[in-house]
Amino acid sequence: MDSPTHSYGVKRCSPGVFFLWTLPWLGILAWGGLSAVLCLWKGLNQTNMSNVFAFALWIVFDLAVIALGAGAFFTGFLTYIVGKKELKDIINAAVIIGFICYSGAMAMLGIDIGQPLRGWFIFWHANVHSMLVEVSFCITCYLMVLTIEFIPIILENRTLQKVRELRLFGHNLHEIMAVFAATGTFLSFFHQGSLGGMFGVMYARPFAARGGFYIWPWTFFLFVLSAIAAGPLFTILCTKLTEFITRKKLVPDQAVQSLAKISAWLLSLYLVFKFIDTLGWANSLVPKAGLRFMDFYREGPYGFWMVVAELGICGILPAVILMIPKVRQQQGWLIFAGLLTCAGIVLNRFVFIIVTLAIPVMPFDRFWSYLPTWQEWGVGLAVVGYGFLLFSAAYRYLPVFPKEPELNPAAD
Amino acid sequence: MTPFSFEWQWNIDYLLFMGLLYLALTIVGCGVGFALLKTVLQLFGFMRERHF
């Protein structure tokens, strides 16, 4: 159906069907809301976090969505700084996905810190030598940048366009988007890197600690590379999911293929460095700590299979698929490779957060295990529900895909 | 934290860390300010409105 609130030349489902679509996501949000209220009211005893697992499911979700949301800054960098014009057809979707990922991560951190009323302490009483403080600063500032990048898309709504003040402001913001894209790239580079660097400087935990360059451990650069390889692929996956649900073509193949090709090269480069890093770590730092490589994979459920899954099945395999143009151009293979890459990056963040803390450090230590409570799952999955709701609303009311009317002439 | 806070120390660590933060905030603030100012000037007829 057509409506004055929808973009020109596109058709959307009826309000009733849209409401039914939002019900499961609203249900997940309600579960998350109840969990959040319990955590804020009764405290973090609602979780299975402990002195050993101070980082747990929420931080895995945080680091995963922040890595997957990197498509926003990197696509912005390619579009506005490098000048890849074809990506203008997908940049709006990338910005909205980035906004969802970062705002969701920030909301989850608000619960994770236990006392959100003291959240401002990290900014006002900053420890300038802490990588986590740098991450907090950069994530907060980058969320501001993403909000500014989102505003012109909101103001392009057909009804809002009728208000002259808003239309002019949206256009004027859009004209200087390169400035915000450059600032976003700077902020993202440092917070993606510092999230990795934080693990690399855990010198008391040989499983995570790494050597590096000046003050930055190699994990700093590996986290940046893995995020800019997986982020654009996550944007492509979200676009393909939207195309599947709406049964429409929304983005020209040229934009998708251009982004997938760049991701393929970055993923390959990341894997080369990751293998060098792993070999260097296993043959140099681990023996210096009095351990052998396989000592880390002896106990618990986290065996050597995780290395094979992360670097082989979710690393080399998608890189090979994406590097071959004829294979990459087939939608099924592209989606399969994208799913594997994103799963690999999530697995990488899981290994650095959970496995690092589970492995014993002292000879008298034991292997620790951790299972999240339903409240932790509730808060984590609420980000997924929120993401589906916001993206659905954006797709319904905003021109997220500028080429949609052209690619679906029957909708006119 | 600002240079007027009691924890502030005049050394390169603080200058770099907080300096880059304030630089990023200034760039973002100036960008939004510029867009707002241009909008006001266009609304009152002091600047031409571009048609897209």
CSV table of C-alpha atoms in Angstrom, one decimal:
chain,number,residue,atom,x,y,z
A,1,MET,CA,0.0,0.0,0.0
A,2,ASP,CA,1.0,3.6,-0.6
A,3,SER,CA,1.0,6.2,2.2
A,4,PRO,CA,2.1,9.8,2.6
A,5,THR,CA,4.6,8.7,5.2
A,6,HIS,CA,6.4,6.2,2.8
A,7,SER,CA,9.0,7.2,0.3
A,8,TYR,CA,8.0,8.1,-3.3
A,9,GLY,CA,7.7,5.1,-5.7
A,10,VAL,CA,7.8,2.3,-3.1
A,11,LYS,CA,5.1,0.1,-1.6
A,12,ARG,CA,4.9,-1.2,1.9
A,13,CYS,CA,2.7,-3.7,3.7
A,14,SER,CA,-0.4,-2.6,5.6
A,15,PRO,CA,-0.1,-1.3,9.2
A,16,GLY,CA,-1.7,-4.5,10.5
A,17,VAL,CA,0.8,-6.8,8.8
A,18,PHE,CA,3.6,-4.5,10.0
A,19,PHE,CA,2.3,-4.7,13.6
A,20,LEU,CA,2.2,-8.5,13.4
A,21,TRP,CA,5.8,-8.5,12.2
A,22,THR,CA,7.0,-6.4,15.1
A,23,LEU,CA,5.3,-8.6,17.7
A,24,PRO,CA,8.2,-11.2,18.2
A,25,TRP,CA,10.7,-8.4,18.4
A,26,LEU,CA,8.6,-6.5,20.9
A,27,GLY,CA,8.4,-9.8,22.9
A,28,ILE,CA,12.2,-10.1,22.9
A,29,LEU,CA,12.5,-6.5,24.0
A,30,ALA,CA,10.1,-7.1,26.8
A,31,TRP,CA,12.2,-10.0,28.0
A,32,GLY,CA,15.3,-7.8,27.8
A,33,GLY,CA,13.5,-5.0,29.6
A,34,LEU,CA,12.5,-7.3,32.5
A,35,SER,CA,16.1,-8.6,32.7
A,36,ALA,CA,17.5,-5.1,32.7
A,37,VAL,CA,15.1,-4.0,35.5
A,38,LEU,CA,16.0,-7.0,37.6
A,39,CYS,CA,19.8,-6.3,37.1
A,40,LEU,CA,19.4,-2.6,38.0
A,41,TRP,CA,17.0,-3.3,40.9
A,42,LYS,CA,18.6,-6.3,42.5
A,43,GLY,CA,22.1,-6.0,41.2
A,44,LEU,CA,24.6,-8.1,39.1
A,45,ASN,CA,23.8,-11.1,41.3
A,46,GLN,CA,21.2,-11.8,38.6
A,47,THR,CA,24.0,-12.8,36.4
A,48,ASN,CA,26.6,-15.6,36.5
A,49,MET,CA,29.4,-13.2,36.3
A,50,SER,CA,32.0,-13.5,39.1
A,51,ASN,CA,35.5,-12.3,40.0
A,52,VAL,CA,36.8,-14.7,37.4
A,53,PHE,CA,34.3,-13.9,34.7
A,54,ALA,CA,34.1,-10.1,35.1
A,55,PHE,CA,33.7,-10.1,31.3
A,56,ALA,CA,31.0,-12.4,30.2
A,57,LEU,CA,28.1,-12.8,27.7
A,58,TRP,CA,27.4,-9.1,27.5
A,59,ILE,CA,31.0,-8.2,26.5
A,60,VAL,CA,31.0,-11.0,23.9
A,61,PHE,CA,27.8,-9.4,22.5
A,62,ASP,CA,29.3,-6.0,22.7
A,63,LEU,CA,32.5,-6.8,21.0
A,64,ALA,CA,30.7,-8.9,18.4
A,65,VAL,CA,28.2,-6.1,17.5
A,66,ILE,CA,30.9,-3.5,17.5
A,67,ALA,CA,33.0,-5.5,15.0
A,68,LEU,CA,29.9,-6.3,12.8
A,69,GLY,CA,28.8,-2.6,13.0
A,70,ALA,CA,32.2,-1.6,11.5
A,71,GLY,CA,30.5,-1.6,8.1
A,72,ALA,CA,29.2,1.9,8.9
A,73,PHE,CA,32.5,3.6,9.3
A,74,PHE,CA,34.3,1.6,6.7
A,75,THR,CA,31.6,2.0,4.0
A,76,GLY,CA,31.4,5.7,4.9
A,77,PHE,CA,35.2,5.9,4.5
A,78,LEU,CA,35.1,4.2,1.1
A,79,THR,CA,32.1,6.3,-0.1
A,80,TYR,CA,33.0,9.8,1.1
A,81,ILE,CA,36.8,9.7,1.5
A,82,VAL,CA,38.0,7.2,-1.2
A,83,GLY,CA,35.1,8.2,-3.5
A,84,LYS,CA,33.5,4.9,-4.4
A,85,LYS,CA,30.3,6.3,-5.8
A,86,GLU,CA,28.5,3.0,-6.2
A,87,LEU,CA,28.5,2.5,-2.5
A,88,LYS,CA,26.0,5.4,-2.1
A,89,ASP,CA,23.3,2.8,-2.8
A,90,ILE,CA,24.1,0.9,0.4
A,91,ILE,CA,25.6,3.6,2.7
A,92,ASN,CA,22.2,4.4,4.3
A,93,ALA,CA,21.7,0.8,5.3
A,94,ALA,CA,25.3,0.6,6.6
A,95,VAL,CA,24.8,3.7,8.8
A,96,ILE,CA,21.5,2.4,10.2
A,97,ILE,CA,23.0,-1.0,11.0
A,98,GLY,CA,26.0,0.7,12.6
A,99,PHE,CA,23.7,2.9,14.7
A,100,ILE,CA,21.8,-0.1,15.8
A,101,CYS,CA,25.0,-2.0,16.8
A,102,TYR,CA,26.6,0.9,18.7
A,103,SER,CA,23.5,2.1,20.5
A,104,GLY,CA,22.6,-1.5,21.4
A,105,ALA,CA,26.2,-2.0,22.7
A,106,MET,CA,26.0,1.2,24.8
A,107,ALA,CA,22.7,0.2,26.3
A,108,MET,CA,24.0,-3.2,27.2
A,109,LEU,CA,27.1,-1.6,28.8
A,110,GLY,CA,24.7,0.6,30.8
A,111,ILE,CA,23.5,-2.5,32.5
A,112,ASP,CA,26.9,-4.2,32.6
A,113,ILE,CA,28.6,-1.4,34.7
A,114,GLY,CA,26.1,-2.2,37.5
A,115,GLN,CA,25.6,1.5,38.5
A,116,PRO,CA,24.7,3.5,35.4
A,117,LEU,CA,24.3,6.6,37.5
A,118,ARG,CA,28.1,6.5,37.9
A,119,GLY,CA,28.7,5.9,34.2
A,120,TRP,CA,30.0,9.4,33.7
A,121,PHE,CA,33.0,8.7,36.1
A,122,ILE,CA,34.9,7.1,33.2
A,123,PHE,CA,34.8,10.4,31.3
A,124,TRP,CA,35.4,12.8,34.2
A,125,HIS,CA,37.9,10.8,36.2
A,126,ALA,CA,39.6,9.3,33.1
A,127,ASN,CA,42.6,7.1,33.5
A,128,VAL,CA,44.5,8.2,30.4
A,129,HIS,CA,46.7,5.0,30.3
A,130,SER,CA,43.7,2.6,30.1
A,131,MET,CA,42.7,1.1,26.8
A,132,LEU,CA,39.1,0.6,28.1
A,133,VAL,CA,38.9,4.4,28.8
A,134,GLU,CA,40.0,5.1,25.2
A,135,VAL,CA,37.4,2.6,24.0
A,136,SER,CA,34.6,4.3,26.1
A,137,PHE,CA,35.6,7.8,24.8
A,138,CYS,CA,35.8,6.6,21.1
A,139,ILE,CA,32.5,4.6,21.2
A,140,THR,CA,30.6,7.4,22.8
A,141,CYS,CA,31.9,10.0,20.3
A,142,TYR,CA,31.4,7.6,17.4
A,143,LEU,CA,27.8,7.0,18.5
A,144,MET,CA,27.3,10.8,18.3
A,145,VAL,CA,28.8,10.8,14.8
A,146,LEU,CA,26.5,7.9,13.8
A,147,THR,CA,23.5,9.8,15.2
A,148,ILE,CA,24.5,12.9,13.1
A,149,GLU,CA,24.9,10.6,10.0
A,150,PHE,CA,21.4,9.1,10.7
A,151,ILE,CA,19.6,12.5,11.1
A,152,PRO,CA,19.7,13.4,7.3
A,153,ILE,CA,18.3,9.9,6.5
A,154,ILE,CA,15.4,10.5,9.0
A,155,LEU,CA,14.8,14.0,7.6
A,156,GLU,CA,14.4,12.5,4.1
A,157,ASN,CA,11.1,11.1,5.2
A,158,ARG,CA,8.4,12.2,2.8
A,159,THR,CA,6.3,14.0,5.5
A,160,LEU,CA,9.3,15.6,7.2
A,161,GLN,CA,10.6,16.9,3.8
A,162,LYS,CA,7.6,19.2,3.7
A,163,VAL,CA,9.0,21.1,6.6
A,164,ARG,CA,11.4,23.6,5.0
A,165,GLU,CA,13.7,24.0,8.1
A,166,LEU,CA,14.2,20.3,8.5
A,167,ARG,CA,14.7,19.7,4.8
A,168,LEU,CA,17.4,22.4,4.6
A,169,PHE,CA,19.1,21.2,7.8
A,170,GLY,CA,19.2,17.6,6.4
A,171,HIS,CA,20.7,18.7,3.1
A,172,ASN,CA,23.3,20.9,4.8
A,173,LEU,CA,24.3,18.1,7.1
A,174,HIS,CA,24.5,15.7,4.1
A,175,GLU,CA,26.8,18.2,2.2
A,176,ILE,CA,29.5,18.0,4.8
A,177,MET,CA,29.1,14.2,5.5
A,178,ALA,CA,32.8,13.7,4.5
A,179,VAL,CA,33.9,15.5,7.6
A,180,PHE,CA,31.8,13.2,9.8
A,181,ALA,CA,32.9,10.2,7.9
A,182,ALA,CA,36.6,11.1,8.4
A,183,THR,CA,36.0,11.7,12.2
A,184,GLY,CA,34.1,8.4,12.4
A,185,THR,CA,37.0,6.6,10.7
A,186,PHE,CA,39.5,8.1,13.2
A,187,LEU,CA,37.4,7.2,16.2
A,188,SER,CA,36.5,3.7,14.9
A,189,PHE,CA,40.1,2.9,14.1
A,190,PHE,CA,41.1,3.6,17.7
A,191,HIS,CA,38.3,1.9,19.5
A,192,GLN,CA,38.3,-1.2,17.3
A,193,GLY,CA,42.0,-1.4,17.9
A,194,SER,CA,42.0,-0.7,21.6
A,195,LEU,CA,39.4,-3.4,22.1
A,196,GLY,CA,42.0,-5.9,20.8
A,197,GLY,CA,44.9,-4.1,22.4
A,198,MET,CA,43.2,-4.6,25.8
A,199,PHE,CA,43.7,-8.4,25.5
A,200,GLY,CA,47.2,-8.1,24.1
A,201,VAL,CA,48.4,-6.3,27.1
A,202,MET,CA,47.1,-8.9,29.6
A,203,TYR,CA,50.7,-10.0,30.4
A,204,ALA,CA,49.6,-12.3,33.3
A,205,ARG,CA,47.4,-14.3,30.8
A,206,PRO,CA,49.7,-16.0,28.3
A,207,PHE,CA,46.7,-17.1,26.2
A,208,ALA,CA,45.9,-13.5,25.3
A,209,ALA,CA,49.1,-11.6,25.7
A,210,ARG,CA,51.0,-10.6,22.5
A,211,GLY,CA,54.1,-8.7,21.5
A,212,GLY,CA,53.6,-5.6,19.4
A,213,PHE,CA,54.7,-2.3,18.0
A,214,TYR,CA,55.5,0.6,20.4
A,215,ILE,CA,52.5,0.7,22.9
A,216,TRP,CA,50.2,-1.3,20.6
A,217,PRO,CA,50.1,-5.2,20.7
A,218,TRP,CA,49.5,-7.0,17.5
A,219,THR,CA,45.9,-7.7,18.6
A,220,PHE,CA,45.3,-4.0,18.2
A,221,PHE,CA,45.8,-4.2,14.4
A,222,LEU,CA,44.2,-7.6,14.1
A,223,PHE,CA,41.0,-6.4,15.6
A,224,VAL,CA,40.8,-3.4,13.3
A,225,LEU,CA,41.5,-5.6,10.2
A,226,SER,CA,39.0,-8.2,11.2
A,227,ALA,CA,36.3,-5.6,11.9
A,228,ILE,CA,36.7,-3.8,8.5
A,229,ALA,CA,36.7,-7.2,6.8
A,230,ALA,CA,33.5,-8.6,8.5
A,231,GLY,CA,31.6,-5.3,9.0
A,232,PRO,CA,30.8,-4.7,5.3
A,233,LEU,CA,29.9,-8.4,4.9
A,234,PHE,CA,27.4,-8.0,7.8
A,235,THR,CA,25.9,-5.0,6.0
A,236,ILE,CA,25.5,-7.2,2.8
A,237,LEU,CA,23.9,-10.0,4.9
A,238,CYS,CA,21.4,-7.6,6.4
A,239,THR,CA,20.6,-6.2,3.0
A,240,LYS,CA,20.1,-9.7,1.6
A,241,LEU,CA,17.9,-10.6,4.5
A,242,THR,CA,15.7,-7.5,3.8
A,243,GLU,CA,15.6,-8.4,0.1
A,244,PHE,CA,14.5,-12.0,1.1
A,245,ILE,CA,11.8,-10.9,3.5
A,246,THR,CA,10.4,-8.1,1.2
A,247,ARG,CA,10.9,-10.2,-2.0
A,248,LYS,CA,12.4,-7.1,-3.7
A,249,LYS,CA,15.8,-6.2,-5.1
A,250,LEU,CA,17.0,-3.3,-3.1
A,251,VAL,CA,20.7,-2.8,-3.9
A,252,PRO,CA,22.4,-3.0,-7.3
A,253,ASP,CA,24.8,-5.9,-7.7
A,254,GLN,CA,27.7,-3.5,-8.5
A,255,ALA,CA,27.6,-2.0,-5.0
A,256,VAL,CA,27.3,-5.4,-3.3
A,257,GLN,CA,30.1,-6.9,-5.4
A,258,SER,CA,32.4,-3.9,-4.9
A,259,LEU,CA,32.0,-4.2,-1.1
A,260,ALA,CA,32.4,-8.0,-1.1
A,261,LYS,CA,35.6,-7.7,-3.2
A,262,ILE,CA,37.1,-5.2,-0.7
A,263,SER,CA,36.1,-7.5,2.2
A,264,ALA,CA,37.7,-10.5,0.5
A,265,TRP,CA,41.0,-8.8,0.2
A,266,LEU,CA,40.9,-7.5,3.8
A,267,LEU,CA,39.8,-10.9,5.1
A,268,SER,CA,42.8,-12.5,3.3
A,269,LEU,CA,45.2,-9.9,4.6
A,270,TYR,CA,43.8,-10.4,8.1
A,271,LEU,CA,44.3,-14.2,7.9
A,272,VAL,CA,47.9,-13.8,6.8
A,273,PHE,CA,48.6,-11.6,9.7
A,274,LYS,CA,46.6,-13.8,12.1
A,275,PHE,CA,48.5,-16.9,11.1
A,276,ILE,CA,51.9,-15.0,11.5
A,277,ASP,CA,50.6,-13.8,14.9
A,278,THR,CA,49.5,-17.2,16.0
A,279,LEU,CA,52.7,-18.9,14.9
A,280,GLY,CA,54.8,-16.2,16.6
A,281,TRP,CA,52.9,-16.4,19.8
A,282,ALA,CA,52.9,-20.2,19.9
A,283,ASN,CA,56.7,-20.4,19.3
A,284,SER,CA,57.9,-17.5,21.2
A,285,LEU,CA,55.6,-16.0,24.0
A,286,VAL,CA,54.0,-19.3,25.0
A,287,PRO,CA,57.3,-21.2,25.7
A,288,LYS,CA,58.6,-18.1,27.5
A,289,ALA,CA,55.7,-18.5,29.9
A,290,GLY,CA,56.7,-22.1,30.5
A,291,LEU,CA,53.8,-23.6,28.5
A,292,ARG,CA,53.2,-25.4,25.3
A,293,PHE,CA,50.6,-24.4,22.6
A,294,MET,CA,48.4,-27.5,23.3
A,295,ASP,CA,48.4,-26.8,27.1
A,296,PHE,CA,45.6,-24.2,26.4
A,297,TYR,CA,43.4,-26.8,24.7
A,298,ARG,CA,43.6,-29.7,27.1
A,299,GLU,CA,40.7,-29.0,29.5
A,300,GLY,CA,37.1,-27.9,29.2
A,301,PRO,CA,35.0,-27.7,26.1
A,302,TYR,CA,37.3,-25.2,24.3
A,303,GLY,CA,39.6,-27.6,22.4
A,304,PHE,CA,41.8,-27.3,19.4
A,305,TRP,CA,38.6,-27.5,17.3
A,306,MET,CA,38.1,-23.8,18.0
A,307,VAL,CA,41.3,-22.9,16.2
A,308,VAL,CA,40.2,-25.0,13.2
A,309,ALA,CA,36.7,-23.5,13.3
A,310,GLU,CA,37.9,-19.9,13.6
A,311,LEU,CA,40.8,-19.8,11.2
A,312,GLY,CA,39.9,-22.7,8.8
A,313,ILE,CA,36.2,-23.1,8.4
A,314,CYS,CA,35.3,-19.4,9.3
A,315,GLY,CA,38.5,-17.9,7.9
A,316,ILE,CA,40.2,-19.6,5.0
A,317,LEU,CA,37.1,-21.1,3.5
A,318,PRO,CA,35.1,-17.8,3.1
A,319,ALA,CA,38.2,-15.9,2.0
A,320,VAL,CA,38.7,-18.4,-0.8
A,321,ILE,CA,35.0,-18.2,-1.8
A,322,LEU,CA,35.1,-14.4,-1.8
A,323,MET,CA,38.4,-14.1,-3.7
A,324,ILE,CA,37.0,-16.0,-6.7
A,325,PRO,CA,34.9,-13.5,-8.7
A,326,LYS,CA,32.7,-16.1,-10.4
A,327,VAL,CA,31.9,-17.8,-7.1
A,328,ARG,CA,31.4,-14.4,-5.3
A,329,GLN,CA,28.9,-13.3,-7.9
A,330,GLN,CA,26.5,-16.2,-7.0
A,331,GLN,CA,24.2,-15.0,-4.3
A,332,GLY,CA,24.1,-18.3,-2.4
A,333,TRP,CA,27.9,-18.5,-2.1
A,334,LEU,CA,28.2,-14.8,-1.2
A,335,ILE,CA,25.7,-15.3,1.7
A,336,PHE,CA,27.4,-18.5,2.8
A,337,ALA,CA,30.8,-16.8,2.9
A,338,GLY,CA,29.4,-13.8,4.7
A,339,LEU,CA,27.8,-15.9,7.3
A,340,LEU,CA,31.0,-17.9,7.9
A,341,THR,CA,33.1,-14.7,8.1
A,342,CYS,CA,30.7,-13.1,10.6
A,343,ALA,CA,30.6,-16.3,12.7
A,344,GLY,CA,34.4,-16.4,12.6
A,345,ILE,CA,34.7,-12.8,14.0
A,346,VAL,CA,32.1,-13.6,16.7
A,347,LEU,CA,34.1,-16.7,17.6
A,348,ASN,CA,37.3,-14.7,17.7
A,349,ARG,CA,35.8,-12.3,20.2
A,350,PHE,CA,34.4,-15.2,22.2
A,351,VAL,CA,37.8,-16.9,22.4
A,352,PHE,CA,39.6,-13.6,23.5
A,353,ILE,CA,36.9,-12.9,26.2
A,354,ILE,CA,35.6,-16.2,27.6
A,355,VAL,CA,38.4,-18.7,26.8
A,356,THR,CA,41.1,-16.3,28.1
A,357,LEU,CA,39.3,-16.1,31.5
A,358,ALA,CA,38.5,-19.8,31.6
A,359,ILE,CA,42.1,-21.1,31.2
A,360,PRO,CA,44.0,-21.5,34.5
A,361,VAL,CA,46.9,-19.1,35.0
A,362,MET,CA,48.5,-20.6,38.2
A,363,PRO,CA,49.6,-24.2,38.6
A,364,PHE,CA,47.1,-24.7,41.4
A,365,ASP,CA,44.2,-23.0,39.4
A,366,ARG,CA,41.5,-25.1,37.8
A,367,PHE,CA,39.6,-24.6,34.5
A,368,TRP,CA,36.7,-22.3,35.1
A,369,SER,CA,33.3,-22.7,33.4
A,370,TYR,CA,30.6,-20.1,32.9
A,371,LEU,CA,27.0,-20.4,31.7
A,372,PRO,CA,24.9,-17.2,31.3
A,373,THR,CA,21.6,-16.8,33.2
A,374,TRP,CA,18.3,-16.1,31.5
A,375,GLN,CA,18.6,-12.4,32.5
A,376,GLU,CA,22.0,-12.2,30.7
A,377,TRP,CA,20.5,-13.8,27.6
A,378,GLY,CA,17.5,-11.4,27.9
A,379,VAL,CA,19.7,-8.3,27.8
A,380,GLY,CA,21.9,-9.7,25.1
A,381,LEU,CA,19.1,-10.7,22.8
A,382,ALA,CA,17.2,-7.5,23.4
A,383,VAL,CA,19.8,-5.9,21.1
A,384,VAL,CA,18.7,-8.2,18.3
A,385,GLY,CA,15.0,-7.4,18.9
A,386,TYR,CA,15.8,-3.7,19.0
A,387,GLY,CA,17.8,-4.0,15.8
A,388,PHE,CA,15.0,-5.7,13.9
A,389,LEU,CA,12.5,-3.2,15.1
A,390,LEU,CA,14.5,-0.1,14.2
A,391,PHE,CA,15.6,-1.4,10.9
A,392,SER,CA,12.1,-2.5,10.0
A,393,ALA,CA,10.7,1.0,10.9
A,394,ALA,CA,13.5,2.7,9.0
A,395,TYR,CA,12.8,0.5,5.9
A,396,ARG,CA,9.1,1.3,6.2
A,397,TYR,CA,9.3,5.1,6.6
A,398,LEU,CA,12.7,6.2,5.2
A,399,PRO,CA,14.5,5.9,1.9
A,400,VAL,CA,17.0,3.4,3.2
A,401,PHE,CA,17.7,2.0,-0.3
A,402,PRO,CA,17.7,4.9,-2.8
A,403,LYS,CA,17.6,2.6,-5.9
A,404,GLU,CA,14.6,0.6,-4.7
A,405,PRO,CA,12.0,2.4,-7.0
A,406,GLU,CA,14.3,2.0,-10.0
A,407,LEU,CA,15.1,-1.7,-9.3
A,408,ASN,CA,11.4,-2.5,-8.7
A,409,PRO,CA,9.5,-0.6,-11.4
A,410,ALA,CA,6.3,-2.7,-10.8
A,411,ALA,CA,6.0,-0.9,-7.4
A,412,ASP,CA,5.5,2.5,-9.1
B,1,MET,CA,38.1,15.9,32.6
B,2,THR,CA,39.4,19.3,31.7
B,3,PRO,CA,42.7,21.1,32.4
B,4,PHE,CA,40.8,22.7,35.3
B,5,SER,CA,40.1,19.4,37.0
B,6,PHE,CA,42.1,18.5,40.1
B,7,GLU,CA,43.3,15.2,38.6
B,8,TRP,CA,44.8,16.9,35.5
B,9,GLN,CA,48.5,16.6,35.0
B,10,TRP,CA,50.5,18.7,32.5
B,11,ASN,CA,52.3,15.9,30.7
B,12,ILE,CA,52.2,14.5,27.2
B,13,ASP,CA,49.9,11.5,28.1
B,14,TYR,CA,47.1,13.8,29.2
B,15,LEU,CA,47.7,16.3,26.4
B,16,LEU,CA,47.6,13.6,23.7
B,17,PHE,CA,44.7,11.6,25.1
B,18,MET,CA,42.4,14.4,26.1
B,19,GLY,CA,43.6,16.7,23.3
B,20,LEU,CA,42.5,14.2,20.6
B,21,LEU,CA,39.1,13.7,22.4
B,22,TYR,CA,38.5,17.5,22.4
B,23,LEU,CA,39.7,17.8,18.8
B,24,ALA,CA,37.2,15.1,17.7
B,25,LEU,CA,34.4,16.8,19.7
B,26,THR,CA,35.3,20.2,18.3
B,27,ILE,CA,35.2,18.9,14.7
B,28,VAL,CA,31.9,17.3,15.2
B,29,GLY,CA,30.5,20.4,17.0
B,30,CYS,CA,31.8,22.7,14.3
B,31,GLY,CA,30.2,20.5,11.6
B,32,VAL,CA,26.8,20.5,13.2
B,33,GLY,CA,27.2,24.3,14.0
B,34,PHE,CA,28.0,25.0,10.4
B,35,ALA,CA,25.0,23.1,9.1
B,36,LEU,CA,22.7,24.9,11.6
B,37,LEU,CA,24.1,28.3,10.8
B,38,LYS,CA,23.8,27.7,7.1
B,39,THR,CA,20.2,26.6,7.6
B,40,VAL,CA,19.3,29.7,9.5
B,41,LEU,CA,21.0,31.9,6.9
B,42,GLN,CA,19.1,30.2,4.1
B,43,LEU,CA,15.8,30.5,6.0
B,44,PHE,CA,16.2,34.2,6.4
B,45,GLY,CA,17.3,34.7,2.8
B,46,PHE,CA,21.0,35.5,3.4
B,47,MET,CA,22.1,32.4,1.5
B,48,ARG,CA,20.8,30.7,-1.6
B,49,GLU,CA,19.0,27.4,-1.2
B,50,ARG,CA,20.4,24.6,-3.3
B,51,HIS,CA,17.8,22.4,-5.0
B,52,PHE,CA,18.5,18.7,-5.1
